[in-house]
Amino acid sequence: MLGELIGEEQGEVTGRRVLSTDGGHPIIEASFQASGTLLGAGVQDMGTYESVMRADGTLFGEGQGVVMTESGDTLTWHGSGVGHLGEGGAVSWRGAIFYDSPNGKHDRLTGIAAVFEFETDAAGKASAKLYEWK
């Protein structure tokens, strides 16, 4: 069941590059950085994802990243999602990410899937909302 809103971020795409165009399906790598909140605590998030354009015009993406909390803890994440292209290069993503915490302090996050809405505009500004899914 889709649960409560557990995080929000604002940031920007910091880089893009073409990895492949083989077979007519371009693969693009994008990196971002953002700041916001996760379970009420301030965080800095950075990640990189690869997306491939599919025959129907949608994107499939997979990525990974690191979240640093204001208290100095670090979490890692892996995720995947589906994107839809908008005007001027904007992309609207929906998917899920999964957290890992090396010190075990964030059991609530490591025990769930976090469902996300991730939006980038044509200028590379990004925003995200994360919901608990358990």
Coordinates of C-alpha atoms in Angstrom, one line a residue:
M1 CA 0.0 0.0 0.0
L2 CA 1.2 3.5 -0.9
G3 CA 2.0 5.2 2.4
E4 CA 3.0 8.6 3.7
L5 CA 5.2 11.2 2.0
I6 CA 8.6 10.5 3.4
G7 CA 10.8 12.9 1.5
E8 CA 11.0 15.9 -0.8
E9 CA 14.0 17.3 -2.8
Q10 CA 14.9 20.1 -5.0
G11 CA 18.0 20.2 -7.2
E12 CA 19.5 20.1 -10.7
V13 CA 20.9 17.9 -13.3
T14 CA 24.6 18.4 -13.2
G15 CA 25.7 16.5 -16.3
R16 CA 24.4 14.4 -19.3
R17 CA 26.2 12.3 -21.8
V18 CA 25.3 9.9 -24.6
L19 CA 26.6 6.4 -23.9
S20 CA 25.3 4.6 -27.0
T21 CA 23.1 5.0 -30.0
D22 CA 23.4 1.4 -31.2
G23 CA 20.2 -0.1 -32.6
G24 CA 18.4 3.2 -32.7
H25 CA 17.7 3.3 -29.0
P26 CA 19.9 6.0 -27.4
I27 CA 21.2 5.5 -23.9
I28 CA 21.8 8.6 -22.0
E29 CA 23.5 9.0 -18.6
A30 CA 22.5 11.9 -16.3
S31 CA 23.7 12.9 -12.9
F32 CA 22.0 15.2 -10.4
Q33 CA 22.4 16.7 -7.0
A34 CA 19.6 17.8 -4.7
S35 CA 18.8 18.8 -1.1
G36 CA 15.7 18.3 0.9
T37 CA 14.3 16.2 3.7
L38 CA 14.0 12.4 4.3
L39 CA 11.9 11.3 7.3
G40 CA 12.0 14.9 8.5
A41 CA 15.8 15.2 8.5
G42 CA 17.8 17.4 6.2
V43 CA 19.7 15.5 3.4
Q44 CA 21.9 16.0 0.4
D45 CA 21.4 13.5 -2.4
M46 CA 23.5 12.8 -5.5
G47 CA 23.0 10.2 -8.1
T48 CA 23.5 9.0 -11.6
Y49 CA 21.1 7.1 -13.8
E50 CA 21.1 5.7 -17.3
S51 CA 18.0 5.8 -19.5
V52 CA 17.2 4.1 -22.7
M53 CA 14.5 5.3 -25.1
R54 CA 12.1 2.5 -26.0
A55 CA 10.1 2.0 -29.2
D56 CA 7.0 3.6 -27.8
G57 CA 8.9 6.8 -26.9
T58 CA 9.0 6.2 -23.1
L59 CA 12.2 5.9 -21.2
F60 CA 13.4 3.1 -18.9
G61 CA 16.0 4.2 -16.4
E62 CA 18.1 2.6 -13.7
G63 CA 20.3 4.5 -11.2
Q64 CA 22.2 4.7 -8.0
G65 CA 23.2 7.3 -5.5
V66 CA 24.2 8.4 -2.1
V67 CA 22.3 10.4 0.5
M68 CA 24.1 12.2 3.3
T69 CA 22.0 13.2 6.3
E70 CA 22.6 16.4 8.4
S71 CA 23.7 14.2 11.2
G72 CA 26.5 12.7 9.1
D73 CA 25.0 9.4 8.2
T74 CA 25.3 8.0 4.7
L75 CA 22.7 5.9 2.8
T76 CA 23.0 4.4 -0.6
W77 CA 20.2 3.8 -3.0
H78 CA 19.4 1.9 -6.3
G79 CA 16.3 2.4 -8.3
S80 CA 14.5 2.1 -11.6
G81 CA 11.6 3.9 -13.3
V82 CA 9.7 4.9 -16.4
G83 CA 10.0 8.4 -17.9
H84 CA 7.9 10.4 -20.2
L85 CA 9.3 13.2 -22.3
G86 CA 7.8 16.7 -22.0
E87 CA 8.3 20.0 -23.8
G88 CA 11.9 21.2 -24.5
G89 CA 13.5 18.1 -22.9
A90 CA 11.6 18.0 -19.6
V91 CA 11.2 14.4 -18.3
S92 CA 8.7 13.1 -15.8
W93 CA 9.7 9.9 -14.0
R94 CA 7.9 7.4 -11.8
G95 CA 9.5 4.5 -10.1
A96 CA 10.9 2.9 -7.0
I97 CA 14.2 3.1 -5.1
F98 CA 15.6 0.9 -2.4
Y99 CA 17.9 2.1 0.4
D100 CA 20.8 0.5 2.1
S101 CA 22.5 1.8 5.3
P102 CA 25.9 0.5 6.2
N103 CA 25.5 1.3 9.9
G104 CA 22.0 0.0 10.4
K105 CA 20.6 3.3 11.7
H106 CA 17.9 3.6 9.1
D107 CA 16.0 0.4 9.3
R108 CA 12.7 2.0 8.4
L109 CA 14.2 3.0 5.0
T110 CA 16.0 -0.3 4.3
G111 CA 12.8 -2.3 4.9
I112 CA 10.7 -0.6 2.3
A113 CA 10.4 0.4 -1.3
A114 CA 10.3 4.2 -1.7
V115 CA 8.0 5.1 -4.7
F116 CA 9.1 8.3 -6.3
E117 CA 7.9 11.1 -8.6
F118 CA 11.0 12.8 -10.2
E119 CA 10.5 15.8 -12.5
T120 CA 13.2 17.6 -14.5
D121 CA 12.4 20.7 -16.6
A122 CA 14.0 21.8 -19.8
A123 CA 16.6 23.8 -17.9
G124 CA 17.7 20.9 -15.8
K125 CA 16.0 21.9 -12.5
A126 CA 14.8 18.8 -10.6
S127 CA 12.3 18.0 -7.9
A128 CA 11.3 14.8 -6.3
K129 CA 8.7 13.4 -3.9
L130 CA 9.2 10.0 -2.1
Y131 CA 6.4 7.9 -0.6
E132 CA 6.7 4.8 1.6
W133 CA 5.4 1.7 0.0
K134 CA 5.0 -1.3 2.2

